[in-house]
Tab-separated table of C-alpha atoms in Angstrom:
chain	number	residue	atom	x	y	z
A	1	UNK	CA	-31.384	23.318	27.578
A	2	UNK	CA	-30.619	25.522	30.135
A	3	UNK	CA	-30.200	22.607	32.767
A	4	UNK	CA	-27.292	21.103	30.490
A	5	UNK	CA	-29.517	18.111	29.541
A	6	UNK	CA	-29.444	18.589	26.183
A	7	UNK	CA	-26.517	17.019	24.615
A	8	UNK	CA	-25.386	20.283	21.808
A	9	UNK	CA	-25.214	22.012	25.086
A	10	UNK	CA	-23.793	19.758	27.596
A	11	UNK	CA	-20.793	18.407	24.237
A	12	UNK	CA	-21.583	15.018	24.874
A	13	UNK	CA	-22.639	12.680	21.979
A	14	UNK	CA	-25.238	10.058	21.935
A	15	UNK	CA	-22.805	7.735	21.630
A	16	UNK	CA	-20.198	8.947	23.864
A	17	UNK	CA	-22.594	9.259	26.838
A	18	UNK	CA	-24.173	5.444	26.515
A	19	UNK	CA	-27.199	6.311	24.418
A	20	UNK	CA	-25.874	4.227	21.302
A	21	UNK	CA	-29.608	3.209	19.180
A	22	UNK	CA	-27.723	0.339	18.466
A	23	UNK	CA	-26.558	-0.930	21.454
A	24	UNK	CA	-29.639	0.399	24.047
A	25	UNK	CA	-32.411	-1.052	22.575
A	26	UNK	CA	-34.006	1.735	21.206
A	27	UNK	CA	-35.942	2.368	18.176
A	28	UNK	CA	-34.820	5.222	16.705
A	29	UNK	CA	-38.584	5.620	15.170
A	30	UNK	CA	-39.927	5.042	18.054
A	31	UNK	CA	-37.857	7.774	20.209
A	32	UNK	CA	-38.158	10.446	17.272
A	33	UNK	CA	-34.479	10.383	16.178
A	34	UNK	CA	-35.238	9.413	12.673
A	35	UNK	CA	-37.356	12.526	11.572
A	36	UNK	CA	-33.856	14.486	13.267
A	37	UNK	CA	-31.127	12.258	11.588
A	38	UNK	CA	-33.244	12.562	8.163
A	39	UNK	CA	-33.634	16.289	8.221
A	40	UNK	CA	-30.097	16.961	7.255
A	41	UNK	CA	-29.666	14.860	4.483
A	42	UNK	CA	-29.580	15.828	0.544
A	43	UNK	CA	-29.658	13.296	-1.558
A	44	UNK	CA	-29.745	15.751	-4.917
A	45	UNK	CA	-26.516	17.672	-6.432
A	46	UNK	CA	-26.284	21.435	-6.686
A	47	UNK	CA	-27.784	21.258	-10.192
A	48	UNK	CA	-31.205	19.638	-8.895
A	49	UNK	CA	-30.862	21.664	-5.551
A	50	UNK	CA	-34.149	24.388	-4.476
A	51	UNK	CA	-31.831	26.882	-4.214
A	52	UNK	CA	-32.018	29.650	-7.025
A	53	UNK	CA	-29.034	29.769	-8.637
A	54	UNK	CA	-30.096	33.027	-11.214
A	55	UNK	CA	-28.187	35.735	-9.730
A	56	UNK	CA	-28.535	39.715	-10.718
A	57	UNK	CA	-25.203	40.837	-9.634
A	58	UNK	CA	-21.626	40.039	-10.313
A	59	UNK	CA	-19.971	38.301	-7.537
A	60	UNK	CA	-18.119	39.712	-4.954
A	61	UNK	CA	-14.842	39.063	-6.085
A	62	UNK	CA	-15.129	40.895	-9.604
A	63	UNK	CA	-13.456	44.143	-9.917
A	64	UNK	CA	-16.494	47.285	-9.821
A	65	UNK	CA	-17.047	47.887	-13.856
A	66	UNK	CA	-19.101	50.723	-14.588
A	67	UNK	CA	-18.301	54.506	-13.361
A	68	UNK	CA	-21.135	55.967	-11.394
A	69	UNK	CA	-20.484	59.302	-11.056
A	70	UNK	CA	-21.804	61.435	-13.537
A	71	UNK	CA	-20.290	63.204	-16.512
A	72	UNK	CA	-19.477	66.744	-16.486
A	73	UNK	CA	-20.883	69.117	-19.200
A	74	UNK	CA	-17.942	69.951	-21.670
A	75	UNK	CA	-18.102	71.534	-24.978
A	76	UNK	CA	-18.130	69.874	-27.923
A	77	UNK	CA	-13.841	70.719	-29.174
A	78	UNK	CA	-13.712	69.295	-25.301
A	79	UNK	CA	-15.103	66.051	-26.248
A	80	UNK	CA	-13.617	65.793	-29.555
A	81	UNK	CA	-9.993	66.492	-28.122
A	82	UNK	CA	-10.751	64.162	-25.663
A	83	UNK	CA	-11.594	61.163	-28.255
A	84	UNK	CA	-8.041	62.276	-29.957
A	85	UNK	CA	-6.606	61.406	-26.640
A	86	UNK	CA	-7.939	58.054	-26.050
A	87	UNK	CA	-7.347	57.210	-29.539
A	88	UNK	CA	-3.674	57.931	-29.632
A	89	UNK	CA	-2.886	56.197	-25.984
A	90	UNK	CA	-4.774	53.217	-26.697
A	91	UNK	CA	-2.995	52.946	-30.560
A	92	UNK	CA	-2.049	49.529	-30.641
A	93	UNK	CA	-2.539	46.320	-30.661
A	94	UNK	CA	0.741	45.330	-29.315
A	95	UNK	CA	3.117	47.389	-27.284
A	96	UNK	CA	6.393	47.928	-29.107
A	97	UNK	CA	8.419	47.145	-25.687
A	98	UNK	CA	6.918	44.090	-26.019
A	99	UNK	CA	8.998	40.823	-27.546
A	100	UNK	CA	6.877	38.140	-29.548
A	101	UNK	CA	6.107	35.433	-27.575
A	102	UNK	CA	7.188	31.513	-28.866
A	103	UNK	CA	4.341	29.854	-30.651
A	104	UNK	CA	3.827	26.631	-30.088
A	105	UNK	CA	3.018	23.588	-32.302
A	106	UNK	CA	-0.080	20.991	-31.284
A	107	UNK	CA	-0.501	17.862	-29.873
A	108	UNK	CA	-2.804	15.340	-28.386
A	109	UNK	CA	-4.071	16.730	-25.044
A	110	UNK	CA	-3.613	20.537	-25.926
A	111	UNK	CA	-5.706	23.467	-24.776
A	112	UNK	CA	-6.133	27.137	-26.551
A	113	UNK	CA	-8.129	29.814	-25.484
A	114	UNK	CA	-11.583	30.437	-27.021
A	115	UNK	CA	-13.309	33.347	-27.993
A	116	UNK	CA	-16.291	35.670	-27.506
A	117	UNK	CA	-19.154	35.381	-29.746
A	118	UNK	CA	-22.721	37.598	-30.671
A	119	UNK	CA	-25.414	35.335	-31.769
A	120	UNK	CA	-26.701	36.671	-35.168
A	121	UNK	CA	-29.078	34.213	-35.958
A	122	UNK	CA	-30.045	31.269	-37.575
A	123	UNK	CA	-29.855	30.365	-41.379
A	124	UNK	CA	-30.228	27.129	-43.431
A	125	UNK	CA	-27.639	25.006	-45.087
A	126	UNK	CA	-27.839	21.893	-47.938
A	127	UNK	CA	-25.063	19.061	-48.223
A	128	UNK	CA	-24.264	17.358	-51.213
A	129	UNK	CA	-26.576	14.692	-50.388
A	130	UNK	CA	-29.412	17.247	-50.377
A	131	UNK	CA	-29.831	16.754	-46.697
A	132	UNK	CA	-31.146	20.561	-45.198
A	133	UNK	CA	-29.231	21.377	-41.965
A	134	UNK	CA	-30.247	24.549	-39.989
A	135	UNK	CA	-27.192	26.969	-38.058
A	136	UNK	CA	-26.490	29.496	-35.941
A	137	UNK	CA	-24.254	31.932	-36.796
A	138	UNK	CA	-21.813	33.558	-34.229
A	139	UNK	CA	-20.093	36.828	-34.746
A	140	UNK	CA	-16.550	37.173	-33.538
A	141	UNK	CA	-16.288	41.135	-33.066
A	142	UNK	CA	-13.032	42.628	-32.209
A	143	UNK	CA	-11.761	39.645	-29.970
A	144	UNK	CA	-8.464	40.650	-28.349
A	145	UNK	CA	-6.063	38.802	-25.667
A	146	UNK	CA	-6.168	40.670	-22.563
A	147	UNK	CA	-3.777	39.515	-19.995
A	148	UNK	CA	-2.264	35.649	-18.890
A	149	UNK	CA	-2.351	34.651	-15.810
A	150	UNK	CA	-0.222	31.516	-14.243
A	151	UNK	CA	-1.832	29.157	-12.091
A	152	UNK	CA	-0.101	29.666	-9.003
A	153	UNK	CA	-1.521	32.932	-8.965
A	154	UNK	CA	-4.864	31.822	-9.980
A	155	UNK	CA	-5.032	28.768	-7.812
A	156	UNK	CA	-4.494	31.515	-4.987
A	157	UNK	CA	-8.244	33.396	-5.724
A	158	UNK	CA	-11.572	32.512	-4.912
A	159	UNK	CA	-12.215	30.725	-8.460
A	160	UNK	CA	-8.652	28.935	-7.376
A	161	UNK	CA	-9.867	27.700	-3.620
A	162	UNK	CA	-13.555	26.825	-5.094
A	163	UNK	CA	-11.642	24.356	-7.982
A	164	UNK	CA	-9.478	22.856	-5.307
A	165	UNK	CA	-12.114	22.134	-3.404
A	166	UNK	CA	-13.432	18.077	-3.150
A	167	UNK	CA	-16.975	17.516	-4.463
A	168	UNK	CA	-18.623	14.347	-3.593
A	169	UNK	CA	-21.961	14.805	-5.582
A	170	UNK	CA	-20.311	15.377	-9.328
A	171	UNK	CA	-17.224	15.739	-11.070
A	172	UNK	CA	-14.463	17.715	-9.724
A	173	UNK	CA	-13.722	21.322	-10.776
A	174	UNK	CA	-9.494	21.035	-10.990
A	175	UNK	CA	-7.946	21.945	-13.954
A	176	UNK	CA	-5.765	19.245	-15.663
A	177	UNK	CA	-2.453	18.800	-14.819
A	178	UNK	CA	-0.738	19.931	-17.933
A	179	UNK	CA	-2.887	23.519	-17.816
A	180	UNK	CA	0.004	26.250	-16.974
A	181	UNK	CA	-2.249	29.197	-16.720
A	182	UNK	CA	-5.784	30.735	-17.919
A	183	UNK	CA	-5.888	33.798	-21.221
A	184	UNK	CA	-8.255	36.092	-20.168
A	185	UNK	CA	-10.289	37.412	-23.719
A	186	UNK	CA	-12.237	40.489	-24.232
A	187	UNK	CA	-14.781	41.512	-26.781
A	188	UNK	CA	-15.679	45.068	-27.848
A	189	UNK	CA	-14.076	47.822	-27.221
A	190	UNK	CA	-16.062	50.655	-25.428
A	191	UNK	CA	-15.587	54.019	-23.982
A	192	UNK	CA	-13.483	54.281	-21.022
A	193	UNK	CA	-14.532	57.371	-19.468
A	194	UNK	CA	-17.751	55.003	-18.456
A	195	UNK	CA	-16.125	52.191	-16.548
A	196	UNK	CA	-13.925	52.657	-13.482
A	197	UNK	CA	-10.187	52.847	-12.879
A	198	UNK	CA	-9.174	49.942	-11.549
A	199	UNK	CA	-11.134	47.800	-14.271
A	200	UNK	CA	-9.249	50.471	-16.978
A	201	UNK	CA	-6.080	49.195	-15.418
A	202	UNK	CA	-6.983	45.732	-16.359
A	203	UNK	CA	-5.956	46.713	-20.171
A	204	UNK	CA	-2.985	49.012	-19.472
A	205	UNK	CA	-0.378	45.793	-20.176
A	206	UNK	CA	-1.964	44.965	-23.448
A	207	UNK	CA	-2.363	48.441	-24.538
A	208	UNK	CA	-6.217	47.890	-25.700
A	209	UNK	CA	-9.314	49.761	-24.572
A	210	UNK	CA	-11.371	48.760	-22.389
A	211	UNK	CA	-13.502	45.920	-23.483
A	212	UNK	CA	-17.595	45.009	-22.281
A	213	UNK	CA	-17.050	41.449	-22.162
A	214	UNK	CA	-14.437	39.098	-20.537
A	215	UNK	CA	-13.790	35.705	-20.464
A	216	UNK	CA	-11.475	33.393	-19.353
A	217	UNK	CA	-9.559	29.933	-20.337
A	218	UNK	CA	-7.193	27.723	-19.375
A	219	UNK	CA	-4.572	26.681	-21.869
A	220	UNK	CA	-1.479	24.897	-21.832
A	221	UNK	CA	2.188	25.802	-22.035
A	222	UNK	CA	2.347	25.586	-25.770
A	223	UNK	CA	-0.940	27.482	-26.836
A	224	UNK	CA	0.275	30.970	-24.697
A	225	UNK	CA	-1.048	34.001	-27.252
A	226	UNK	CA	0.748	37.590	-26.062
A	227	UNK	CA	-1.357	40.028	-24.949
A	228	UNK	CA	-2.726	42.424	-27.105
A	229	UNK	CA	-3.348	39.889	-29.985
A	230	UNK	CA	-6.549	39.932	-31.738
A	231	UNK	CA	-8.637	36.753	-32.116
A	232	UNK	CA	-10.613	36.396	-35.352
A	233	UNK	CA	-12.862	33.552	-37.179
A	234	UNK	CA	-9.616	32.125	-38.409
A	235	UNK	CA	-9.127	31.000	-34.913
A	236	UNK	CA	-11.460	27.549	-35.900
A	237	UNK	CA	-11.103	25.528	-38.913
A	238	UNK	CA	-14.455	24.032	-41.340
A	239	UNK	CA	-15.686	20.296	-39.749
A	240	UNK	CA	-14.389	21.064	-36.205
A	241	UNK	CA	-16.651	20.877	-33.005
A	242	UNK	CA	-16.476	23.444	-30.481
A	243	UNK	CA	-18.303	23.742	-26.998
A	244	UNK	CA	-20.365	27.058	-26.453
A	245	UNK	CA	-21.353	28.265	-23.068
A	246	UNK	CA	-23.637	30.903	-22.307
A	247	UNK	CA	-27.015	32.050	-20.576
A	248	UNK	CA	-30.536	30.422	-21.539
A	249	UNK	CA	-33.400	32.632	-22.209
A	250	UNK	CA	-35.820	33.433	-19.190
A	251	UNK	CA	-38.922	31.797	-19.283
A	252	UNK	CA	-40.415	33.035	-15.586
A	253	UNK	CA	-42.130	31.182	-13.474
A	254	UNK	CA	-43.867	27.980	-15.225
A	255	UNK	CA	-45.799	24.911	-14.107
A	256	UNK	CA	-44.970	21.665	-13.542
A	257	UNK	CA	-45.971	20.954	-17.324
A	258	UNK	CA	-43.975	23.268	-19.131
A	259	UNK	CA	-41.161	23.166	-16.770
A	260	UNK	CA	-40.494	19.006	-16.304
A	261	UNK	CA	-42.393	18.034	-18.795
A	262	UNK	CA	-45.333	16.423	-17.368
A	263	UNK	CA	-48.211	14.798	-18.936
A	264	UNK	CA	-51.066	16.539	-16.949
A	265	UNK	CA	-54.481	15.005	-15.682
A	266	UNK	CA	-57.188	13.760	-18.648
A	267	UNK	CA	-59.405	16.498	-19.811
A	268	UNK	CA	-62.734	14.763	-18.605
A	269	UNK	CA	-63.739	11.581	-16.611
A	270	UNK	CA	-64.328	13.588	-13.458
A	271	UNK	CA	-61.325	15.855	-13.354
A	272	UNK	CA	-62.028	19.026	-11.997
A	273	UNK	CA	-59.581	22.341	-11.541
A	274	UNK	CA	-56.427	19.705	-11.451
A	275	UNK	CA	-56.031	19.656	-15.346
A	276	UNK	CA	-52.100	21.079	-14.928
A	277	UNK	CA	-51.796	20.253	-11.487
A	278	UNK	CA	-48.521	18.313	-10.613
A	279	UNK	CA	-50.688	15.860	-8.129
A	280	UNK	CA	-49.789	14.125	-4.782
A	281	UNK	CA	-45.644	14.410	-4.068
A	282	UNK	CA	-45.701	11.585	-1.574
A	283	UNK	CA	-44.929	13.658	2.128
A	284	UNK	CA	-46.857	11.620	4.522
A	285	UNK	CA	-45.554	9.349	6.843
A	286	UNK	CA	-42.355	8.870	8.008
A	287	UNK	CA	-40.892	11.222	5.541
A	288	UNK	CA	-43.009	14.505	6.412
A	289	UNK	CA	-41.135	16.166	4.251
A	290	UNK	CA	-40.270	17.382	0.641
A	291	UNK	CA	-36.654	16.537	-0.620
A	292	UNK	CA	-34.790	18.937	-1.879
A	293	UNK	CA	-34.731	18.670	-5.924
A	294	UNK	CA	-38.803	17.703	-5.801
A	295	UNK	CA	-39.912	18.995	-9.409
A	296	UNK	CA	-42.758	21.162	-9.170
A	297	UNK	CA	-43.387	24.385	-10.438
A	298	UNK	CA	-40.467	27.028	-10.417
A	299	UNK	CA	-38.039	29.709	-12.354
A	300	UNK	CA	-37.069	28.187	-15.834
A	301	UNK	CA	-34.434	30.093	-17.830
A	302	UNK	CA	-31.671	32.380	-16.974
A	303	UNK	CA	-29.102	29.773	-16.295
A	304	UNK	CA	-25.246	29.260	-17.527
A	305	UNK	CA	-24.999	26.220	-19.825
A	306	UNK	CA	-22.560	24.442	-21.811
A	307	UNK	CA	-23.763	23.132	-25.351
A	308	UNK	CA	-20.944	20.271	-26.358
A	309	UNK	CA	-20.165	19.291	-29.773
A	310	UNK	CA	-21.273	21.628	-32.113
A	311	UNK	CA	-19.719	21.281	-35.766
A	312	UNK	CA	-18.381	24.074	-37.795
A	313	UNK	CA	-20.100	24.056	-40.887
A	314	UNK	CA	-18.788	26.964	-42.737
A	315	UNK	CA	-16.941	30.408	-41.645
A	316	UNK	CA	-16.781	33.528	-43.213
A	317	UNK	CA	-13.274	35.501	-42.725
A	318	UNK	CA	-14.399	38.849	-44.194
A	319	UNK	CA	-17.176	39.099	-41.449
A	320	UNK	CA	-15.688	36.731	-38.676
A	321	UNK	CA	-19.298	34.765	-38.922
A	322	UNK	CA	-19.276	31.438	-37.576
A	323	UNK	CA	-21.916	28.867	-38.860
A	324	UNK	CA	-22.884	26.184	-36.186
A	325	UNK	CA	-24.855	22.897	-35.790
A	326	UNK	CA	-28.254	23.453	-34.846
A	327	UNK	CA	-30.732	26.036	-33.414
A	328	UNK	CA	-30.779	25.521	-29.762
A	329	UNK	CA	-27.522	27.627	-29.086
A	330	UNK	CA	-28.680	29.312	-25.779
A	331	UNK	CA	-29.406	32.814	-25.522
A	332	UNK	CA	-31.356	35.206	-27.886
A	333	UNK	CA	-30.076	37.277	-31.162
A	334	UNK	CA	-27.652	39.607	-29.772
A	335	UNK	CA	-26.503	37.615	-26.402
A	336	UNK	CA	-22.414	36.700	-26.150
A	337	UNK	CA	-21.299	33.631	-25.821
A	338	UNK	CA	-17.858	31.862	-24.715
A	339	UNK	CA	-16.815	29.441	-27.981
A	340	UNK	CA	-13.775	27.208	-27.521
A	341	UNK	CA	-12.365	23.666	-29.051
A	342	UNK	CA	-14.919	20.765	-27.812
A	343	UNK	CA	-13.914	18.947	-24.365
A	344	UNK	CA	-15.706	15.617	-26.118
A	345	UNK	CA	-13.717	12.720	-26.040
A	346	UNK	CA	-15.189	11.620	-29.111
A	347	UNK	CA	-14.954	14.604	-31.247
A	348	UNK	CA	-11.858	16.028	-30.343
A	349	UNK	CA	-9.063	16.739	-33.015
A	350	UNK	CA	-7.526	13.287	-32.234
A	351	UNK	CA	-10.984	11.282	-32.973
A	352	UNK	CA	-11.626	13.010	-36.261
A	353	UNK	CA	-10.194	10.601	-38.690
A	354	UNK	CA	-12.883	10.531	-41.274
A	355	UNK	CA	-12.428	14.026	-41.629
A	356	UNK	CA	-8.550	14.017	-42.184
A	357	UNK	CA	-8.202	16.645	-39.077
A	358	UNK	CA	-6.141	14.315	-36.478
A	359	UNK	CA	-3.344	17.199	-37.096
A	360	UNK	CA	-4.965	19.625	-35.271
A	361	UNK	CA	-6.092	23.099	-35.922
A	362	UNK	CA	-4.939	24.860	-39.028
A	363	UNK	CA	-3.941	27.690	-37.243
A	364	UNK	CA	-1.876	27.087	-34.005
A	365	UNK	CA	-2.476	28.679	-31.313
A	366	UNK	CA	-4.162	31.329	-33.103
A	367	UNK	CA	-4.122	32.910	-36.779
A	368	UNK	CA	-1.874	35.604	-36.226
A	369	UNK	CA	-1.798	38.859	-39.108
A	370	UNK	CA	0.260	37.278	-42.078
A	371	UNK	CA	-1.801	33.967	-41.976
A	372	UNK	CA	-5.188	35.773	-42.167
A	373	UNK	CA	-3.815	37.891	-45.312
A	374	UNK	CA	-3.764	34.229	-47.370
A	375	UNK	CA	-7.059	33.396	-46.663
A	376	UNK	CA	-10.330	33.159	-48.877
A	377	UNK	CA	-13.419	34.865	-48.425
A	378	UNK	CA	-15.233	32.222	-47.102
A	379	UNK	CA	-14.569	28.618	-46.453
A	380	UNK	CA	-17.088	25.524	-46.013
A	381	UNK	CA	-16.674	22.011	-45.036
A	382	UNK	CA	-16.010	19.659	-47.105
A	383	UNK	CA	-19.642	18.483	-47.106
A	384	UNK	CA	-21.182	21.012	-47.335
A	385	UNK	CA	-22.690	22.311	-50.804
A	386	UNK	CA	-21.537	25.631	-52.113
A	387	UNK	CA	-24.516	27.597	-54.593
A	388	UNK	CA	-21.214	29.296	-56.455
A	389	UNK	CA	-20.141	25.317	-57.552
A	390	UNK	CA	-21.833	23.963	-60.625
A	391	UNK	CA	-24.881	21.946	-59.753
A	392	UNK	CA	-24.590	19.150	-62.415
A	393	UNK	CA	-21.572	17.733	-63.245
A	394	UNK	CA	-20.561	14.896	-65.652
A	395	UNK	CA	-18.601	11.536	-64.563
């Protein structure tokens, strides 16, 4: 290397300098170039990659949330005049300079915002068939619109460069054409002598205190919601599907078994110690390696998923309770979770004709004040059997 013989020092290619494999009559197992050419390839996507993707810490990007310097001691009429304070500057939910934005009216191809939702739990349902169903239900707790941003600006921030950029191993992270801009939603209102200015300034536009939990969605021109608006359970409608994205429970460090899935070794005929043992991988020879993506044993849990096409079974207005399909909504009781319309092709608004909801949501973008006044207590699906209904009725 230090004679200039080696070619990443000299800048001359194999090929450039007459040492074409192809053309020289060399064998590239014979010289040793294969174990080199083969060395940088991955032939797995970032989902199957080695790499650990469960991080600790926000990203760089994000704005620094919590206030780390400690709080002074103050008396108690300190504290109290204090509260009156924050109270009466954060009095809202709108600002009165503000003018009502248009609402919109939907069609095929549109996109809302979602909301944040606490898992509760899980709780049976019956049908009218006498089929038993089990549900999660998701609490919406003071949901609020926090601030709209257009995509220009967006497409200029990391998040914006990282969708714009090509993927050749999966689908491709850029928004659709017809999305204008992304709602940014918080959930739960906290103190904000605990979190720091700059994320306090985040809220000064919509006039709300600071929230513990944002999200954000992309929505198109006729589904903008003004800041400051609060999102409830009226948001979704009874027989819809909606996507929910969140973190799985950490499971640690498991074996090949537990983790993939395997079958094991039998429990006699000569086995010995290798009962859970993943067995030979296949690394000899030419390939003297292990390929990135090899299943073996590893960190299971802790991972950001989506969980498509989840019905709406029943929702409860008086205590924004959600009732989903099924029991394996990520997370454990207490965890939040994004909830928005369902991406599906086949069970989005447009597809579901057997249950009479091709025109959309019943409340578009959102259900704003006056239209949550008119609602019932509770509303279920149409299949769904209520215990208040008579059980035996006459033809």
């Amino acid at each position: 290397a230090l004679s200039g013989s080696s070619p990443a020092v000299s800048g001359l290619h194999p090929t450039v300098s007459g040492l074409n494999p192809a053309t020289s009559g060399l064998n590239p197992a014979a010289s040793g170039l294969l174990p080199a050419l083969t060395s940088s390839f991955h032939t797995s996507t970032q989902l199957d990659s080695r790499i650990k993707r469960s991080a600790r810490h926000k990203a760089f990007w994000h704005i620094k949330k919590l206030n780390k310097v400690p709080d002074e001691p103050i008396t108690g009429e300190n504290q109290a005049f204090i509260r009156d304070y924050i109270d009466h500057k954060y009095n809202g939910p709108l600002k009165e300079e503000f003018t009502p934005w248009a609402r919109g009216s939907w069609e095929i191809g549109s996109r809302r915002p979602g909301v944040l939702a606490i898992k509760i739990g899980v709780v049976p349902l019956w049908l009218k068939n006498g089929k038993r169903i089990m549900t999660t239900m998701l609490q919406i707790q003071d949901n609020h619109v926090v601030k709209f941003t257009n995509r220009a600006d967006y497409e200029r921030t990391h998040m914006g460069e990282r969708d714009n950029t090509p993927i050749y191993t999966g689908p491709m992270r850029k928004k659709a054409e017809n999305v204008v801009g992304f709602i940014t939603v918080g959930a739960l209102s906290t103190d904000p002598q605990k979190y720091t200015k700059d994320y306090c300034g985040l809220f000064t536009e919509a006039a709300l205190m600071p929230k513990r939990y944002l999200a954000r969605f992309p929505v198109t021109e006729n589904a903008l919601i003004q800041p400051g608006t609060p999102l409830t359970a009226a948001h979704f409608t009874p027989g819809q599907f909606v996507d929910v994205y969140g973190r799985t429970q950490e499971r640690g460090f498991q074996g090949v078994m537990k983790r993939w899935g395997f079958a094991g070794m039998p429990a006699s005929h000569g086995v010995t110690k290798s009962h859970r043992r993943p067995g030979g991988i296949g690394s000899g020879c030419d390939k003297s390696r292990v390929w990135p993506g090899q299943k073996m044993p590893g960190w299971v849990g802790g991972l950001y998923k989506w969980h498509k096409g989840l019905r709406i079974w029943r929702i409860n207005y008086e205590e924004n309770v959600i009732y989903v399909s099924g029991v394996a909504v990520q997370g454990a009781v207490g965890s939040v979770l994004q909830v928005c319309d369902t991406k599906l092709r086949a069970k989005r608004w447009e597809s579901l004709k057997k249950e009479g909801l091709t025109d959309g949501p019943k409340h578009f973008p959102t259900a704003f004040e006056e239209s949550i006044k008119e609602l019932p207590e509770e509303e279920y699906f149409e299949k769904v059997h209520q215990f208040t209904a008579p059980s035996i009725t006459t033809v």
